PDB file of C-alpha atoms in Angstrom:
ATOM      1  CA  MET A  11     -19.416 -19.671 -20.369  1.00 47.00           C
ATOM      2  CA  LYS A  12     -21.485 -21.744 -22.156  1.00 56.00           C
ATOM      3  CA  ILE A  13     -22.806 -23.560 -18.964  1.00 64.00           C
ATOM      4  CA  LEU A  14     -24.126 -20.298 -17.361  1.00 57.00           C
ATOM      5  CA  PRO A  15     -27.432 -18.961 -17.841  1.00 70.00           C
ATOM      6  CA  GLN A  16     -28.259 -15.936 -20.365  1.00 70.00           C
ATOM      7  CA  PRO A  17     -28.781 -13.342 -17.790  1.00 70.00           C
ATOM      8  CA  LEU A  18     -25.612 -14.338 -15.951  1.00 63.00           C
ATOM      9  CA  ARG A  19     -23.601 -14.272 -19.030  1.00 62.00           C
ATOM     10  CA  HIS A  20     -24.774 -10.952 -20.212  1.00 63.00           C
ATOM     11  CA  PHE A  21     -23.947  -9.507 -16.807  1.00 58.00           C
ATOM     12  CA  ALA A  22     -20.491 -11.087 -17.082  1.00 59.00           C
ATOM     13  CA  HIS A  23     -20.009  -9.332 -20.387  1.00 57.00           C
ATOM     14  CA  GLN A  24     -21.686  -5.856 -19.402  1.00 61.00           C
ATOM     15  CA  HIS A  25     -20.604  -5.388 -15.710  1.00 57.00           C
ATOM     16  CA  ASP A  26     -17.824  -3.015 -16.557  1.00 58.00           C
ATOM     17  CA  ASP A  27     -20.289  -0.717 -18.027  1.00 62.00           C
ATOM     18  CA  LEU A  28     -22.729  -0.809 -14.947  1.00 61.00           C
ATOM     19  CA  PRO A  29     -22.446   1.947 -12.479  1.00 68.00           C
ATOM     20  CA  ALA A  30     -24.219  -0.110  -9.855  1.00 67.00           C
ATOM     21  CA  PHE A  31     -21.583  -2.661 -10.073  1.00 64.00           C
ATOM     22  CA  HIS A  32     -18.656  -0.097  -9.269  1.00 62.00           C
ATOM     23  CA  ALA A  33     -20.727   1.488  -6.828  1.00 71.00           C
ATOM     24  CA  GLY A  34     -21.091  -2.316  -5.040  1.00 71.00           C
ATOM     25  CA  TYR A  35     -17.400  -2.944  -5.723  1.00 68.00           C
ATOM     26  CA  LEU A  36     -16.437   0.270  -3.936  1.00 71.00           C
ATOM     27  CA  VAL A  37     -19.033  -0.743  -1.119  1.00 77.00           C
ATOM     28  CA  LEU A  38     -17.434  -4.072  -0.635  1.00 74.00           C
ATOM     29  CA  THR A  39     -14.032  -2.944  -0.736  1.00 77.00           C
ATOM     30  CA  LEU A  40     -14.577  -0.447   1.919  1.00 77.00           C
ATOM     31  CA  MET A  41     -16.173  -2.701   4.151  1.00 81.00           C
ATOM     32  CA  ALA A  42     -13.309  -5.449   3.646  1.00 80.00           C
ATOM     33  CA  ALA A  43     -10.708  -2.592   4.366  1.00 81.00           C
ATOM     34  CA  ALA A  44     -12.584  -1.618   7.520  1.00 79.00           C
ATOM     35  CA  MET A  45     -12.880  -5.152   8.874  1.00 84.00           C
ATOM     36  CA  PHE A  46      -9.419  -6.561   8.147  1.00 87.00           C
ATOM     37  CA  SER A  47      -6.224  -5.581  10.060  1.00 88.00           C
ATOM     38  CA  LEU A  48      -3.280  -4.315   8.177  1.00 91.00           C
ATOM     39  CA  GLY A  49      -1.605  -7.685   8.424  1.00 91.00           C
ATOM     40  CA  ALA A  50      -4.174  -9.153   6.109  1.00 91.00           C
ATOM     41  CA  PHE A  51      -3.149  -6.599   3.615  1.00 92.00           C
ATOM     42  CA  GLY A  52       0.426  -7.102   4.167  1.00 92.00           C
ATOM     43  CA  LEU A  53      -0.393 -10.952   3.307  1.00 92.00           C
ATOM     44  CA  LEU A  54      -2.026  -9.845   0.041  1.00 91.00           C
ATOM     45  CA  ILE A  55       1.224  -7.752  -0.780  1.00 93.00           C
ATOM     46  CA  LEU A  56       3.075 -10.978  -0.055  1.00 93.00           C
ATOM     47  CA  ALA A  57       0.964 -12.916  -2.369  1.00 92.00           C
ATOM     48  CA  HIS A  58       1.076 -10.289  -5.162  1.00 92.00           C
ATOM     49  CA  MET A  59       5.123 -10.453  -4.824  1.00 94.00           C
ATOM     50  CA  SER A  60       5.083 -14.183  -5.020  1.00 93.00           C
ATOM     51  CA  LEU A  61       3.041 -13.875  -8.088  1.00 92.00           C
ATOM     52  CA  ASP A  62       5.659 -11.430  -9.377  1.00 93.00           C
ATOM     53  CA  TYR A  63       8.460 -13.805  -8.697  1.00 93.00           C
ATOM     54  CA  VAL A  64       6.579 -16.351 -10.628  1.00 92.00           C
ATOM     55  CA  LYS A  65       5.965 -14.146 -13.519  1.00 92.00           C
ATOM     56  CA  TYR A  66       9.319 -12.621 -13.822  1.00 92.00           C
ATOM     57  CA  ARG A  67      11.624 -15.644 -12.870  1.00 91.00           C
ATOM     58  CA  GLU A  68       9.451 -18.508 -14.140  1.00 89.00           C
ATOM     59  CA  TYR A  69       7.185 -17.259 -16.737  1.00 89.00           C
ATOM     60  CA  HIS A  70       9.433 -14.678 -18.276  1.00 91.00           C
ATOM     61  CA  GLY A  71      12.804 -16.266 -17.472  1.00 91.00           C
ATOM     62  CA  TYR A  72      14.587 -13.272 -16.074  1.00 93.00           C
ATOM     63  CA  GLY A  73      17.457 -13.557 -13.976  1.00 93.00           C
ATOM     64  CA  TRP A  74      17.675 -12.597 -10.309  1.00 94.00           C
ATOM     65  CA  ARG A  75      18.258  -8.768 -10.622  1.00 94.00           C
ATOM     66  CA  LEU A  76      15.405  -8.407 -13.118  1.00 93.00           C
ATOM     67  CA  THR A  77      13.046 -10.711 -11.031  1.00 94.00           C
ATOM     68  CA  PHE A  78      13.874  -8.526  -7.642  1.00 95.00           C
ATOM     69  CA  GLU A  79      13.427  -5.272  -9.844  1.00 95.00           C
ATOM     70  CA  GLY A  80       9.984  -6.299 -11.126  1.00 93.00           C
ATOM     71  CA  MET A  81       8.932  -7.256  -7.710  1.00 94.00           C
ATOM     72  CA  VAL A  82       9.889  -4.006  -6.111  1.00 95.00           C
ATOM     73  CA  ARG A  83       8.201  -2.190  -9.188  1.00 94.00           C
ATOM     74  CA  GLU A  84       4.982  -3.921  -8.817  1.00 93.00           C
ATOM     75  CA  SER A  85       4.498  -3.709  -4.993  1.00 94.00           C
ATOM     76  CA  LEU A  86       6.404  -0.388  -4.469  1.00 95.00           C
ATOM     77  CA  ILE A  87       3.281   1.594  -3.845  1.00 94.00           C
ATOM     78  CA  ASP A  88       1.401  -1.055  -1.876  1.00 94.00           C
ATOM     79  CA  VAL A  89       4.486  -1.417   0.503  1.00 96.00           C
ATOM     80  CA  THR A  90       4.467   2.492   0.782  1.00 96.00           C
ATOM     81  CA  LEU A  91       1.082   2.708   1.677  1.00 94.00           C
ATOM     82  CA  LEU A  92       1.164  -0.396   4.262  1.00 95.00           C
ATOM     83  CA  LEU A  93       4.045   1.462   6.084  1.00 96.00           C
ATOM     84  CA  ILE A  94       1.915   4.834   6.005  1.00 95.00           C
ATOM     85  CA  GLY A  95      -1.024   2.852   7.605  1.00 93.00           C
ATOM     86  CA  LEU A  96       1.315   1.495  10.026  1.00 94.00           C
ATOM     87  CA  VAL A  97       2.814   5.072  11.223  1.00 93.00           C
ATOM     88  CA  PHE A  98      -0.967   6.333  11.411  1.00 91.00           C
ATOM     89  CA  SER A  99      -1.630   3.110  13.549  1.00 90.00           C
ATOM     90  CA  VAL A 100       1.075   3.418  15.656  1.00 90.00           C
ATOM     91  CA  TYR A 101       1.027   7.370  16.300  1.00 87.00           C
ATOM     92  CA  LEU A 102      -2.740   7.741  16.710  1.00 85.00           C
ATOM     93  CA  HIS A 103      -3.420   4.793  18.660  1.00 82.00           C
ATOM     94  CA  HIS A 104      -5.814   5.202  21.710  1.00 75.00           C
ATOM     95  CA  SER A 105      -3.211   4.028  24.159  1.00 75.00           C
ATOM     96  CA  ILE A 106      -0.466   6.413  23.146  1.00 74.00           C
ATOM     97  CA  ALA A 107      -2.123   9.551  21.610  1.00 60.00           C
ATOM     98  CA  PHE A 108      -5.350   9.815  23.289  1.00 57.00           C
ATOM     99  CA  PRO A 109      -4.773   9.867  27.305  1.00 56.00           C
ATOM    100  CA  GLY A 110      -4.362  13.666  28.012  1.00 53.00           C
ATOM    101  CA  ILE A 111      -6.769  14.976  25.474  1.00 59.00           C
ATOM    102  CA  SER A 112     -10.499  15.828  25.751  1.00 57.00           C
ATOM    103  CA  GLY A 113     -13.388  13.427  24.500  1.00 59.00           C
ATOM    104  CA  LEU A 114     -13.756  15.560  21.141  1.00 60.00           C
ATOM    105  CA  MET A 115     -10.243  15.851  20.095  1.00 67.00           C
ATOM    106  CA  ARG A 116     -10.131  12.004  20.846  1.00 65.00           C
ATOM    107  CA  ALA A 117     -13.003  11.399  18.401  1.00 71.00           C
ATOM    108  CA  GLU A 118     -11.280  13.445  15.707  1.00 76.00           C
ATOM    109  CA  LEU A 119      -7.857  11.808  16.012  1.00 76.00           C
ATOM    110  CA  THR A 120      -9.854   8.254  15.924  1.00 75.00           C
ATOM    111  CA  VAL A 121     -11.489   9.431  12.518  1.00 80.00           C
ATOM    112  CA  VAL A 122      -8.005  10.536  11.295  1.00 82.00           C
ATOM    113  CA  ARG A 123      -6.638   7.213  12.284  1.00 80.00           C
ATOM    114  CA  MET A 124      -9.336   5.276  10.546  1.00 83.00           C
ATOM    115  CA  PHE A 125      -8.794   7.335   7.419  1.00 84.00           C
ATOM    116  CA  GLY A 126      -4.926   6.980   7.537  1.00 87.00           C
ATOM    117  CA  THR A 127      -5.667   3.295   7.858  1.00 87.00           C
ATOM    118  CA  LEU A 128      -8.504   2.590   5.618  1.00 88.00           C
ATOM    119  CA  ILE A 129      -7.428   4.470   2.338  1.00 89.00           C
ATOM    120  CA  PRO A 130      -3.996   2.467   2.101  1.00 92.00           C
ATOM    121  CA  LYS A 131      -6.013  -0.702   2.619  1.00 91.00           C
ATOM    122  CA  MET A 132      -8.604   0.206   0.148  1.00 89.00           C
ATOM    123  CA  LYS A 133      -5.809   0.894  -2.455  1.00 90.00           C
ATOM    124  CA  ILE A 134      -3.894  -2.160  -1.392  1.00 91.00           C
ATOM    125  CA  LEU A 135      -7.101  -4.342  -1.986  1.00 89.00           C
ATOM    126  CA  HIS A 136      -7.994  -2.572  -5.154  1.00 87.00           C
ATOM    127  CA  ASN A 137      -4.478  -3.189  -6.629  1.00 88.00           C
ATOM    128  CA  PHE A 138      -4.605  -6.948  -5.654  1.00 88.00           C
ATOM    129  CA  LEU A 139      -8.245  -7.575  -6.986  1.00 85.00           C
ATOM    130  CA  LYS A 140      -7.136  -5.832 -10.357  1.00 86.00           C
ATOM    131  CA  VAL A 141      -4.086  -8.067 -10.618  1.00 88.00           C
ATOM    132  CA  VAL A 142      -6.394 -11.222  -9.811  1.00 84.00           C
ATOM    133  CA  ALA A 143      -9.259  -9.888 -12.249  1.00 81.00           C
ATOM    134  CA  HIS A 144      -7.017  -9.813 -15.116  1.00 83.00           C
ATOM    135  CA  VAL A 145      -4.312 -12.534 -14.089  1.00 85.00           C
ATOM    136  CA  ARG A 146      -3.628 -13.670 -17.745  1.00 88.00           C
ATOM    137  CA  HIS A 147      -2.705 -10.328 -19.045  1.00 88.00           C
ATOM    138  CA  TYR A 148      -0.844  -9.367 -15.576  1.00 88.00           C
ATOM    139  CA  MET A 149       1.148 -12.522 -16.538  1.00 89.00           C
ATOM    140  CA  ASP A 150       1.854 -11.801 -20.176  1.00 90.00           C
ATOM    141  CA  HIS A 151       3.287  -8.239 -19.657  1.00 89.00           C
ATOM    142  CA  ALA A 152       6.299  -6.967 -17.622  1.00 89.00           C
ATOM    143  CA  HIS A 153       6.217  -3.882 -15.925  1.00 90.00           C
ATOM    144  CA  PRO A 154       6.447  -1.151 -18.673  1.00 88.00           C
ATOM    145  CA  HIS A 155       9.437   0.707 -16.830  1.00 89.00           C
ATOM    146  CA  LEU A 156      11.386  -2.425 -16.494  1.00 89.00           C
ATOM    147  CA  ARG A 157      15.126  -1.861 -16.939  1.00 88.00           C
ATOM    148  CA  GLN A 158      14.556   1.826 -16.968  1.00 91.00           C
ATOM    149  CA  HIS A 159      15.613   4.583 -14.345  1.00 93.00           C
ATOM    150  CA  TRP A 160      13.434   4.945 -11.384  1.00 93.00           C
ATOM    151  CA  SER A 161      10.904   7.397 -11.791  1.00 93.00           C
ATOM    152  CA  THR A 162       9.946  10.295  -9.593  1.00 94.00           C
ATOM    153  CA  ILE A 163       6.857   8.607  -7.942  1.00 94.00           C
ATOM    154  CA  ASP A 164       9.168   5.476  -7.475  1.00 95.00           C
ATOM    155  CA  ARG A 165      11.826   8.092  -5.560  1.00 96.00           C
ATOM    156  CA  VAL A 166       8.939   9.510  -3.688  1.00 96.00           C
ATOM    157  CA  CYS A 167       7.981   5.913  -2.511  1.00 96.00           C
ATOM    158  CA  PHE A 168      11.473   4.980  -1.486  1.00 97.00           C
ATOM    159  CA  TRP A 169      11.917   8.187   0.663  1.00 97.00           C
ATOM    160  CA  SER A 170       8.365   7.709   1.998  1.00 96.00           C
ATOM    161  CA  ILE A 171       9.402   3.999   2.954  1.00 97.00           C
ATOM    162  CA  ALA A 172      12.602   5.120   4.722  1.00 97.00           C
ATOM    163  CA  PHE A 173      10.714   8.108   6.562  1.00 97.00           C
ATOM    164  CA  THR A 174       8.033   5.830   7.706  1.00 97.00           C
ATOM    165  CA  LEU A 175      10.716   3.214   8.824  1.00 97.00           C
ATOM    166  CA  PHE A 176      12.470   5.974  10.674  1.00 96.00           C
ATOM    167  CA  LEU A 177       8.980   6.788  12.342  1.00 95.00           C
ATOM    168  CA  LEU A 178       8.222   3.382  13.351  1.00 95.00           C
ATOM    169  CA  ALA A 179      11.895   2.629  14.534  1.00 95.00           C
ATOM    170  CA  PHE A 180      12.112   5.752  16.742  1.00 94.00           C
ATOM    171  CA  ALA A 181       8.132   5.844  17.698  1.00 92.00           C
ATOM    172  CA  ALA A 182       8.832   4.963  21.320  1.00 91.00           C
ATOM    173  CA  PRO A 183      11.406   8.131  22.063  1.00 91.00           C
ATOM    174  CA  ILE A 184       9.189  10.454  19.690  1.00 89.00           C
ATOM    175  CA  LEU A 185       5.801   9.557  21.621  1.00 87.00           C
ATOM    176  CA  HIS A 186       7.592   9.178  25.056  1.00 87.00           C
ATOM    177  CA  VAL A 187       6.591   5.663  25.270  1.00 89.00           C
ATOM    178  CA  THR A 188       8.399   2.220  25.794  1.00 91.00           C
ATOM    179  CA  TYR A 189       9.245   0.064  22.996  1.00 94.00           C
ATOM    180  CA  PRO A 190       7.073  -2.915  24.459  1.00 94.00           C
ATOM    181  CA  GLN A 191       4.259  -0.546  23.938  1.00 92.00           C
ATOM    182  CA  VAL A 192       4.856   0.115  20.231  1.00 92.00           C
ATOM    183  CA  GLN A 193       5.702  -3.534  19.610  1.00 93.00           C
ATOM    184  CA  ALA A 194       2.263  -4.397  21.244  1.00 92.00           C
ATOM    185  CA  ILE A 195       0.484  -1.962  18.702  1.00 91.00           C
ATOM    186  CA  LEU A 196       2.329  -3.174  15.797  1.00 92.00           C
ATOM    187  CA  PHE A 197       1.699  -6.670  16.860  1.00 92.00           C
ATOM    188  CA  GLU A 198      -1.941  -6.075  16.898  1.00 89.00           C
ATOM    189  CA  GLU A 199      -2.065  -4.441  13.430  1.00 89.00           C
ATOM    190  CA  LEU A 200       0.180  -6.900  11.722  1.00 90.00           C
ATOM    191  CA  ILE A 201      -1.818 -10.358  12.884  1.00 88.00           C
ATOM    192  CA  PRO A 202      -3.582 -11.062   9.674  1.00 84.00           C
ATOM    193  CA  TRP A 203      -6.547 -12.748  11.347  1.00 78.00           C
ATOM    194  CA  MET A 204      -7.368 -10.026  13.700  1.00 67.00           C
ATOM    195  CA  ILE A 205     -10.984  -8.521  12.904  1.00 61.00           C
TER     196      ILE A 205
END
């Protein structure tokens, strides 16, 4: 910190108290969430889970069961949000849901699809950036509920994951389309470098 000029050092120490910093952070998070596909956020989740592996297995020296539990607990909400975003992507995709409806209704469904994918991506990115910003603290502290029973929120996430996987697995018969159409949508959404 000594090599930074005084104004930059002052900003580094005071940035959490500045409303403009939080507004800028929110705008940049929104723009990144809107630009990148769900696959990019899947990669963020994998990076987070890799960090969790290092944290629990190597840093804390836990066994495989506790390492796996810690990885699941740390990324459960992010995985749930990613799958919810995928369901919105498939079920409200313009090639499946829109052909027989009017222009106004098509625009409304496009907005719903946008929010159904944008909100999960923003939350995943926010969670990842929070970990990266405080990586030392994150590595030092195990999940507070490790070795405890699964909470109600955890159980809701597990049920949501099961339900979204069911919806994705049976999307073709539910939507009256073919499996290759659903696979093409999933492939389009899960390619990380698609902007």
